PDB file of C-alpha atoms in Angstrom:
ATOM      1  CA  UNK A 290     -11.039   8.343 -17.911  1.00 42.00           C
ATOM      2  CA  UNK A 291      -8.813  11.128 -19.252  1.00 36.00           C
ATOM      3  CA  UNK A 292      -7.910  14.401 -17.608  1.00 32.00           C
ATOM      4  CA  UNK A 293      -4.900  16.564 -16.893  1.00 32.00           C
ATOM      5  CA  UNK A 294      -3.473  17.338 -13.464  1.00 33.00           C
ATOM      6  CA  UNK A 295      -0.628  19.776 -13.026  1.00 32.00           C
ATOM      7  CA  UNK A 296       2.028  18.363 -10.753  1.00 34.00           C
ATOM      8  CA  UNK A 297       4.891  20.671  -9.720  1.00 36.00           C
ATOM      9  CA  UNK A 298       8.241  19.450 -10.964  1.00 41.00           C
ATOM     10  CA  UNK A 299       6.846  17.017 -13.521  1.00 42.00           C
ATOM     11  CA  UNK A 300       7.945  17.108 -17.109  1.00 42.00           C
ATOM     12  CA  UNK A 301       5.458  17.729 -19.904  1.00 42.00           C
ATOM     13  CA  UNK A 302       6.021  14.158 -21.105  1.00 42.00           C
ATOM     14  CA  UNK A 303       5.206  12.726 -17.683  1.00 39.00           C
ATOM     15  CA  UNK A 304       2.121  14.934 -17.385  1.00 38.00           C
ATOM     16  CA  UNK A 305       0.906  13.716 -20.748  1.00 41.00           C
ATOM     17  CA  UNK A 306       1.274  10.099 -19.643  1.00 41.00           C
ATOM     18  CA  UNK A 307      -0.441  10.658 -16.313  1.00 44.00           C
ATOM     19  CA  UNK A 308      -3.329  12.478 -17.985  1.00 48.00           C
ATOM     20  CA  UNK A 309      -4.243   9.315 -19.861  1.00 67.00           C
ATOM     21  CA  UNK A 310      -4.184   7.019 -16.836  1.00 91.00           C
ATOM     22  CA  UNK A 311      -6.656   6.345 -14.107  1.00 98.00           C
ATOM     23  CA  UNK A 312      -4.606   6.153 -10.902  1.00 98.00           C
ATOM     24  CA  UNK A 313      -5.609   3.466  -8.426  1.00 98.00           C
ATOM     25  CA  UNK A 314      -4.275   2.231  -5.092  1.00 98.00           C
ATOM     26  CA  UNK A 315      -5.060  -1.248  -3.794  1.00 98.00           C
ATOM     27  CA  UNK A 316      -4.062  -2.042  -0.225  1.00 98.00           C
ATOM     28  CA  UNK A 317      -2.925  -5.556   0.603  1.00 97.00           C
ATOM     29  CA  UNK A 318      -2.278  -6.108  -3.107  1.00 97.00           C
ATOM     30  CA  UNK A 319       0.765  -8.348  -2.968  1.00 96.00           C
ATOM     31  CA  UNK A 320      -1.266 -11.568  -2.895  1.00 94.00           C
ATOM     32  CA  UNK A 321      -4.690 -13.190  -3.073  1.00 93.00           C
ATOM     33  CA  UNK A 322      -7.739 -11.110  -3.888  1.00 94.00           C
ATOM     34  CA  UNK A 323      -5.835  -7.836  -3.626  1.00 96.00           C
ATOM     35  CA  UNK A 324      -3.328  -8.965  -6.248  1.00 97.00           C
ATOM     36  CA  UNK A 325      -6.118 -10.004  -8.580  1.00 96.00           C
ATOM     37  CA  UNK A 326      -7.883  -6.668  -8.105  1.00 98.00           C
ATOM     38  CA  UNK A 327      -4.657  -4.913  -9.026  1.00 98.00           C
ATOM     39  CA  UNK A 328      -4.266  -7.184 -12.042  1.00 98.00           C
ATOM     40  CA  UNK A 329      -7.835  -6.523 -13.153  1.00 98.00           C
ATOM     41  CA  UNK A 330      -7.463  -2.763 -12.840  1.00 98.00           C
ATOM     42  CA  UNK A 331      -4.139  -2.945 -14.657  1.00 98.00           C
ATOM     43  CA  UNK A 332      -5.834  -4.831 -17.479  1.00 97.00           C
ATOM     44  CA  UNK A 333      -8.135  -1.820 -17.872  1.00 97.00           C
ATOM     45  CA  UNK A 334      -5.064   0.263 -18.680  1.00 97.00           C
ATOM     46  CA  UNK A 335      -4.947   1.918 -15.284  1.00 98.00           C
ATOM     47  CA  UNK A 336      -1.855   2.780 -13.315  1.00 98.00           C
ATOM     48  CA  UNK A 337      -2.085   0.696 -10.158  1.00 98.00           C
ATOM     49  CA  UNK A 338      -0.314   1.165  -6.862  1.00 98.00           C
ATOM     50  CA  UNK A 339       0.425  -2.128  -5.108  1.00 98.00           C
ATOM     51  CA  UNK A 340       0.062  -1.298  -1.418  1.00 98.00           C
ATOM     52  CA  UNK A 341       1.812  -3.782   0.822  1.00 98.00           C
ATOM     53  CA  UNK A 342       3.963  -3.718   3.915  1.00 96.00           C
ATOM     54  CA  UNK A 343       6.234  -6.653   3.008  1.00 96.00           C
ATOM     55  CA  UNK A 344       8.934  -5.274   0.719  1.00 97.00           C
ATOM     56  CA  UNK A 345       9.881  -8.541  -0.990  1.00 97.00           C
ATOM     57  CA  UNK A 346       6.286  -9.576  -1.672  1.00 97.00           C
ATOM     58  CA  UNK A 347       5.435  -6.089  -2.877  1.00 98.00           C
ATOM     59  CA  UNK A 348       8.336  -6.017  -5.320  1.00 98.00           C
ATOM     60  CA  UNK A 349       7.554  -9.516  -6.551  1.00 98.00           C
ATOM     61  CA  UNK A 350       3.898  -8.580  -7.143  1.00 98.00           C
ATOM     62  CA  UNK A 351       4.853  -5.419  -9.019  1.00 98.00           C
ATOM     63  CA  UNK A 352       7.302  -7.349 -11.165  1.00 98.00           C
ATOM     64  CA  UNK A 353       4.689 -10.002 -11.994  1.00 98.00           C
ATOM     65  CA  UNK A 354       2.068  -7.390 -12.852  1.00 98.00           C
ATOM     66  CA  UNK A 355       4.491  -5.493 -15.080  1.00 98.00           C
ATOM     67  CA  UNK A 356       5.500  -8.714 -16.828  1.00 98.00           C
ATOM     68  CA  UNK A 357       1.800  -9.191 -17.650  1.00 96.00           C
ATOM     69  CA  UNK A 358       1.671  -5.713 -19.170  1.00 97.00           C
ATOM     70  CA  UNK A 359       0.207  -3.734 -16.264  1.00 98.00           C
ATOM     71  CA  UNK A 360       1.393  -0.277 -15.283  1.00 98.00           C
ATOM     72  CA  UNK A 361       2.061  -1.175 -11.654  1.00 98.00           C
ATOM     73  CA  UNK A 362       4.120   0.573  -9.019  1.00 98.00           C
ATOM     74  CA  UNK A 363       4.932  -0.322  -5.402  1.00 98.00           C
ATOM     75  CA  UNK A 364       3.563   1.601  -2.436  1.00 98.00           C
ATOM     76  CA  UNK A 365       5.084   0.688   0.935  1.00 98.00           C
ATOM     77  CA  UNK A 366       2.013   0.637   3.164  1.00 98.00           C
ATOM     78  CA  UNK A 367       1.088  -0.669   6.576  1.00 98.00           C
ATOM     79  CA  UNK A 368      -2.543   0.335   7.173  1.00 98.00           C
ATOM     80  CA  UNK A 369      -2.057   0.136  10.953  1.00 98.00           C
ATOM     81  CA  UNK A 370       0.751   2.712  10.985  1.00 98.00           C
ATOM     82  CA  UNK A 371       0.113   6.470  10.723  1.00 98.00           C
ATOM     83  CA  UNK A 372       3.571   7.320   9.357  1.00 98.00           C
ATOM     84  CA  UNK A 373       3.389   4.594   6.741  1.00 98.00           C
ATOM     85  CA  UNK A 374      -0.001   5.758   5.492  1.00 98.00           C
ATOM     86  CA  UNK A 375       1.121   9.402   5.397  1.00 98.00           C
ATOM     87  CA  UNK A 376       4.214   8.404   3.415  1.00 98.00           C
ATOM     88  CA  UNK A 377       2.060   6.424   0.975  1.00 98.00           C
ATOM     89  CA  UNK A 378      -0.140   9.450   0.331  1.00 98.00           C
ATOM     90  CA  UNK A 379       2.957  11.563  -0.273  1.00 98.00           C
ATOM     91  CA  UNK A 380       4.332   9.013  -2.702  1.00 98.00           C
ATOM     92  CA  UNK A 381       1.138   9.062  -4.773  1.00 98.00           C
ATOM     93  CA  UNK A 382       1.039  12.862  -4.638  1.00 97.00           C
ATOM     94  CA  UNK A 383       4.553  13.053  -5.986  1.00 97.00           C
ATOM     95  CA  UNK A 384       3.884  10.443  -8.638  1.00 95.00           C
ATOM     96  CA  UNK A 385       0.521  11.547  -9.959  1.00 96.00           C
ATOM     97  CA  UNK A 386      -0.832  14.542  -8.041  1.00 97.00           C
ATOM     98  CA  UNK A 387      -4.160  12.845  -7.458  1.00 98.00           C
ATOM     99  CA  UNK A 388      -5.820   9.473  -6.790  1.00 98.00           C
ATOM    100  CA  UNK A 389      -8.842   8.273  -8.743  1.00 98.00           C
ATOM    101  CA  UNK A 390      -9.616   4.948  -7.097  1.00 98.00           C
ATOM    102  CA  UNK A 391      -8.904   3.612  -3.639  1.00 98.00           C
ATOM    103  CA  UNK A 392      -9.535  -0.060  -2.912  1.00 98.00           C
ATOM    104  CA  UNK A 393      -9.264  -0.801   0.816  1.00 98.00           C
ATOM    105  CA  UNK A 394      -8.552  -4.499   0.517  1.00 97.00           C
ATOM    106  CA  UNK A 395      -6.027  -5.158   3.308  1.00 97.00           C
ATOM    107  CA  UNK A 396      -7.509  -7.183   6.127  1.00 95.00           C
ATOM    108  CA  UNK A 397      -6.877  -9.895   8.696  1.00 94.00           C
ATOM    109  CA  UNK A 398      -8.985 -12.761  10.029  1.00 89.00           C
ATOM    110  CA  UNK A 399      -9.241 -14.476  13.385  1.00 80.00           C
ATOM    111  CA  UNK A 400      -9.741 -18.167  13.923  1.00 80.00           C
ATOM    112  CA  UNK A 401     -13.025 -19.809  12.947  1.00 75.00           C
ATOM    113  CA  UNK A 402     -15.338 -20.631  14.637  1.00 81.00           C
ATOM    114  CA  UNK A 403     -14.659 -18.118  17.405  1.00 91.00           C
ATOM    115  CA  UNK A 404     -17.056 -17.797  20.311  1.00 94.00           C
ATOM    116  CA  UNK A 405     -17.340 -14.320  21.888  1.00 95.00           C
ATOM    117  CA  UNK A 406     -17.450 -15.790  25.405  1.00 96.00           C
ATOM    118  CA  UNK A 407     -13.925 -17.151  25.118  1.00 95.00           C
ATOM    119  CA  UNK A 408     -12.332 -14.862  22.563  1.00 95.00           C
ATOM    120  CA  UNK A 409      -8.933 -13.262  23.236  1.00 94.00           C
ATOM    121  CA  UNK A 410      -9.491  -9.515  23.467  1.00 96.00           C
ATOM    122  CA  UNK A 411      -6.188  -8.873  21.696  1.00 96.00           C
ATOM    123  CA  UNK A 412      -7.619 -10.686  18.675  1.00 95.00           C
ATOM    124  CA  UNK A 413     -10.599  -8.328  18.656  1.00 96.00           C
ATOM    125  CA  UNK A 414      -8.321  -5.284  18.881  1.00 97.00           C
ATOM    126  CA  UNK A 415      -6.069  -6.582  16.116  1.00 97.00           C
ATOM    127  CA  UNK A 416      -8.953  -7.200  13.737  1.00 97.00           C
ATOM    128  CA  UNK A 417     -10.651  -3.876  14.390  1.00 98.00           C
ATOM    129  CA  UNK A 418      -7.336  -2.046  14.068  1.00 98.00           C
ATOM    130  CA  UNK A 419      -6.725  -3.456  10.598  1.00 98.00           C
ATOM    131  CA  UNK A 420     -10.211  -4.092   9.186  1.00 98.00           C
ATOM    132  CA  UNK A 421     -11.842  -0.879  10.407  1.00 98.00           C
ATOM    133  CA  UNK A 422      -9.422   1.689  11.783  1.00 98.00           C
ATOM    134  CA  UNK A 423      -6.965   0.882   8.996  1.00 98.00           C
ATOM    135  CA  UNK A 424      -9.636   1.628   6.393  1.00 98.00           C
ATOM    136  CA  UNK A 425     -10.489   4.929   8.091  1.00 98.00           C
ATOM    137  CA  UNK A 426      -6.822   5.832   8.368  1.00 98.00           C
ATOM    138  CA  UNK A 427      -6.044   5.170   4.709  1.00 98.00           C
ATOM    139  CA  UNK A 428      -9.280   6.695   3.392  1.00 98.00           C
ATOM    140  CA  UNK A 429      -8.795   9.935   5.299  1.00 98.00           C
ATOM    141  CA  UNK A 430      -5.146  10.202   4.197  1.00 98.00           C
ATOM    142  CA  UNK A 431      -6.098   9.668   0.548  1.00 98.00           C
ATOM    143  CA  UNK A 432      -9.238  11.863   0.486  1.00 98.00           C
ATOM    144  CA  UNK A 433      -7.372  15.072  -0.449  1.00 98.00           C
ATOM    145  CA  UNK A 434      -5.975  13.255  -3.487  1.00 98.00           C
ATOM    146  CA  UNK A 435      -9.345  11.679  -4.330  1.00 98.00           C
ATOM    147  CA  UNK A 436     -11.007  15.099  -4.238  1.00 98.00           C
ATOM    148  CA  UNK A 437      -8.727  16.152  -7.140  1.00 98.00           C
ATOM    149  CA  UNK A 438     -10.123  13.359  -9.309  1.00 98.00           C
ATOM    150  CA  UNK A 439     -12.875  13.843 -11.846  1.00 97.00           C
ATOM    151  CA  UNK A 440     -14.308  10.398 -11.064  1.00 97.00           C
ATOM    152  CA  UNK A 441     -13.244   9.332  -7.566  1.00 98.00           C
ATOM    153  CA  UNK A 442     -14.201   5.889  -6.278  1.00 98.00           C
ATOM    154  CA  UNK A 443     -13.640   4.131  -2.950  1.00 98.00           C
ATOM    155  CA  UNK A 444     -14.191   0.387  -2.569  1.00 98.00           C
ATOM    156  CA  UNK A 445     -13.983  -1.288   0.805  1.00 98.00           C
ATOM    157  CA  UNK A 446     -13.505  -5.036   1.016  1.00 97.00           C
ATOM    158  CA  UNK A 447     -16.277  -6.382   3.245  1.00 97.00           C
ATOM    159  CA  UNK A 448     -17.899  -9.797   3.494  1.00 95.00           C
ATOM    160  CA  UNK A 449     -21.248 -11.531   3.546  1.00 94.00           C
ATOM    161  CA  UNK A 450     -20.513 -12.459   7.158  1.00 94.00           C
ATOM    162  CA  UNK A 451     -20.716  -8.808   8.108  1.00 96.00           C
ATOM    163  CA  UNK A 452     -24.349  -8.555   6.970  1.00 96.00           C
ATOM    164  CA  UNK A 453     -26.670  -8.460   9.976  1.00 97.00           C
ATOM    165  CA  UNK A 454     -29.556  -9.315   7.686  1.00 97.00           C
ATOM    166  CA  UNK A 455     -27.883 -12.518   6.518  1.00 95.00           C
ATOM    167  CA  UNK A 456     -26.614 -13.328  10.002  1.00 94.00           C
ATOM    168  CA  UNK A 457     -30.196 -13.285  11.327  1.00 96.00           C
ATOM    169  CA  UNK A 458     -31.895 -15.034   8.410  1.00 95.00           C
ATOM    170  CA  UNK A 459     -32.966 -18.588   9.361  1.00 94.00           C
ATOM    171  CA  UNK A 460     -31.288 -21.225   7.251  1.00 93.00           C
ATOM    172  CA  UNK A 461     -28.419 -19.038   6.043  1.00 91.00           C
ATOM    173  CA  UNK A 462     -25.073 -20.679   6.827  1.00 88.00           C
ATOM    174  CA  UNK A 463     -22.160 -18.261   7.073  1.00 88.00           C
ATOM    175  CA  UNK A 464     -19.728 -20.660   8.629  1.00 85.00           C
ATOM    176  CA  UNK A 465     -20.544 -20.627  12.308  1.00 86.00           C
ATOM    177  CA  UNK A 466     -19.941 -18.226  15.181  1.00 93.00           C
ATOM    178  CA  UNK A 467     -17.430 -15.440  14.628  1.00 93.00           C
ATOM    179  CA  UNK A 468     -16.707 -13.250  17.627  1.00 95.00           C
ATOM    180  CA  UNK A 469     -14.288 -10.871  15.935  1.00 96.00           C
ATOM    181  CA  UNK A 470     -13.970 -11.140  12.132  1.00 95.00           C
ATOM    182  CA  UNK A 471     -17.700 -10.938  11.272  1.00 95.00           C
ATOM    183  CA  UNK A 472     -18.316  -8.051  13.721  1.00 97.00           C
ATOM    184  CA  UNK A 473     -15.322  -6.184  12.291  1.00 98.00           C
ATOM    185  CA  UNK A 474     -16.920  -6.325   8.837  1.00 97.00           C
ATOM    186  CA  UNK A 475     -20.269  -5.244  10.283  1.00 98.00           C
ATOM    187  CA  UNK A 476     -18.442  -2.271  11.807  1.00 98.00           C
ATOM    188  CA  UNK A 477     -16.826  -1.561   8.430  1.00 98.00           C
ATOM    189  CA  UNK A 478     -20.242  -1.632   6.768  1.00 98.00           C
ATOM    190  CA  UNK A 479     -21.555   0.882   9.289  1.00 98.00           C
ATOM    191  CA  UNK A 480     -18.565   3.182   8.778  1.00 98.00           C
ATOM    192  CA  UNK A 481     -18.996   3.078   5.004  1.00 98.00           C
ATOM    193  CA  UNK A 482     -22.629   4.217   5.375  1.00 98.00           C
ATOM    194  CA  UNK A 483     -21.435   7.220   7.396  1.00 98.00           C
ATOM    195  CA  UNK A 484     -18.786   8.081   4.775  1.00 98.00           C
ATOM    196  CA  UNK A 485     -21.472   7.919   2.071  1.00 98.00           C
ATOM    197  CA  UNK A 486     -23.641  10.328   4.061  1.00 98.00           C
ATOM    198  CA  UNK A 487     -20.772  12.767   4.608  1.00 98.00           C
ATOM    199  CA  UNK A 488     -19.665  12.614   0.982  1.00 98.00           C
ATOM    200  CA  UNK A 489     -23.164  12.747  -0.500  1.00 98.00           C
ATOM    201  CA  UNK A 490     -22.631  16.288  -1.818  1.00 97.00           C
ATOM    202  CA  UNK A 491     -19.428  15.291  -3.635  1.00 98.00           C
ATOM    203  CA  UNK A 492     -18.723  13.150  -6.695  1.00 98.00           C
ATOM    204  CA  UNK A 493     -17.012  10.462  -4.571  1.00 98.00           C
ATOM    205  CA  UNK A 494     -18.780   7.095  -4.769  1.00 98.00           C
ATOM    206  CA  UNK A 495     -18.027   4.704  -1.899  1.00 98.00           C
ATOM    207  CA  UNK A 496     -19.248   1.104  -1.709  1.00 98.00           C
ATOM    208  CA  UNK A 497     -18.422  -2.185  -0.045  1.00 98.00           C
ATOM    209  CA  UNK A 498     -17.654  -5.401  -1.892  1.00 98.00           C
ATOM    210  CA  UNK A 499     -18.326  -9.036  -0.847  1.00 95.00           C
ATOM    211  CA  UNK A 500     -15.830 -11.225  -2.705  1.00 92.00           C
ATOM    212  CA  UNK A 501     -17.495 -14.482  -1.704  1.00 82.00           C
ATOM    213  CA  UNK A 502     -15.909 -17.532  -0.095  1.00 73.00           C
ATOM    214  CA  UNK A 503     -12.512 -17.298  -1.729  1.00 67.00           C
ATOM    215  CA  UNK A 504      -9.573 -19.654  -1.157  1.00 51.00           C
ATOM    216  CA  UNK A 505      -6.900 -17.494   0.437  1.00 58.00           C
ATOM    217  CA  UNK A 506      -4.433 -17.779   3.290  1.00 55.00           C
ATOM    218  CA  UNK A 507      -6.978 -16.017   5.532  1.00 58.00           C
ATOM    219  CA  UNK A 508      -9.095 -19.177   5.552  1.00 49.00           C
ATOM    220  CA  UNK A 509      -6.414 -21.788   5.010  1.00 53.00           C
ATOM    221  CA  UNK A 510      -7.322 -21.901   1.302  1.00 49.00           C
ATOM    222  CA  UNK A 511     -10.607 -23.602   2.150  1.00 54.00           C
ATOM    223  CA  UNK A 512     -12.751 -21.331  -0.016  1.00 55.00           C
ATOM    224  CA  UNK A 513     -14.726 -22.468  -3.048  1.00 64.00           C
ATOM    225  CA  UNK A 514     -13.847 -19.538  -5.343  1.00 81.00           C
ATOM    226  CA  UNK A 515     -10.567 -18.388  -6.800  1.00 87.00           C
ATOM    227  CA  UNK A 516      -9.015 -15.009  -5.918  1.00 87.00           C
ATOM    228  CA  UNK A 517      -9.625 -13.956  -9.525  1.00 91.00           C
ATOM    229  CA  UNK A 518     -13.351 -14.661  -9.087  1.00 92.00           C
ATOM    230  CA  UNK A 519     -13.333 -12.849  -5.740  1.00 92.00           C
ATOM    231  CA  UNK A 520     -11.825  -9.730  -7.334  1.00 94.00           C
ATOM    232  CA  UNK A 521     -14.627  -9.268  -9.866  1.00 94.00           C
ATOM    233  CA  UNK A 522     -17.030  -7.189  -7.762  1.00 97.00           C
ATOM    234  CA  UNK A 523     -14.336  -4.846  -6.415  1.00 97.00           C
ATOM    235  CA  UNK A 524     -13.131  -4.185  -9.969  1.00 98.00           C
ATOM    236  CA  UNK A 525     -16.688  -3.509 -11.075  1.00 97.00           C
ATOM    237  CA  UNK A 526     -17.270  -1.046  -8.235  1.00 98.00           C
ATOM    238  CA  UNK A 527     -13.946   0.674  -8.906  1.00 98.00           C
ATOM    239  CA  UNK A 528     -15.075   1.379 -12.471  1.00 98.00           C
ATOM    240  CA  UNK A 529     -18.602   2.593 -11.712  1.00 98.00           C
ATOM    241  CA  UNK A 530     -20.038   5.331 -13.968  1.00 97.00           C
ATOM    242  CA  UNK A 531     -20.628   8.763 -12.486  1.00 97.00           C
ATOM    243  CA  UNK A 532     -24.301   7.991 -11.882  1.00 97.00           C
ATOM    244  CA  UNK A 533     -23.473   4.734 -10.107  1.00 98.00           C
ATOM    245  CA  UNK A 534     -24.632   3.799  -6.634  1.00 98.00           C
ATOM    246  CA  UNK A 535     -22.969   4.843  -3.403  1.00 98.00           C
ATOM    247  CA  UNK A 536     -23.222   3.672   0.188  1.00 98.00           C
ATOM    248  CA  UNK A 537     -24.210   0.111  -0.696  1.00 98.00           C
ATOM    249  CA  UNK A 538     -22.943  -3.449  -0.216  1.00 98.00           C
ATOM    250  CA  UNK A 539     -22.548  -5.647  -3.307  1.00 98.00           C
ATOM    251  CA  UNK A 540     -21.451  -9.076  -4.367  1.00 94.00           C
ATOM    252  CA  UNK A 541     -21.104 -10.295  -7.959  1.00 91.00           C
ATOM    253  CA  UNK A 542     -24.829 -10.989  -8.117  1.00 92.00           C
ATOM    254  CA  UNK A 543     -25.983  -7.555  -6.952  1.00 96.00           C
ATOM    255  CA  UNK A 544     -26.976  -5.741  -3.765  1.00 97.00           C
ATOM    256  CA  UNK A 545     -26.427  -7.509  -0.445  1.00 97.00           C
ATOM    257  CA  UNK A 546     -28.624  -6.410   2.510  1.00 96.00           C
ATOM    258  CA  UNK A 547     -26.811  -4.696   5.331  1.00 96.00           C
TER     259      UNK A 547
END
């Protein structure tokens, strides 16, 4: 993707560099799947913002990505904090004047299994605040920048466990009862559908990705896939062609039923 965006105060040299780069932001990109998504997008030659709230981990991730040849930059970002998200949008505006790809990867998990009859309500609030409201907060803050892109893409990190179709299919094992995490991903799926409807008359493509059962700290590293494998579908959706799908849920094998 190549285009020119005029950014007040930028030198001609900087504008020339930015015109050749797709600008992406990945939330929760300092570790795990998020880091591998950032690495994959960087390998495409994109300029990738590493969104993370922990300063040390963010800096370490940026340094590691740069050492591997990626054009990475740090974005202080707590998806649960309005001021932090606003500041992140301002940082990207000042750096590039637009945003081409947003990957809403940041998320939290509860314990597992987790029965709804005994669940701590604060756990439910915490998961919804990060996994759903955080996505809405970041997406809405970044939309003005995405609207300036010639090929804007939004990818939300969902999960197979959020699929009501899979949850109610006899014989499908999604790991037992989940009173908070799975419903938070179902909620995210529903929100994504509504965004797709609202944005249907624009060139913004928005889809959800299922990374699979990946070994990360969210599940005590009990998954069967690597973070690099889990990042594949998000990277693919981030690089969709202009006639690509929108408002759908995908894993690395194809469409997943809602």
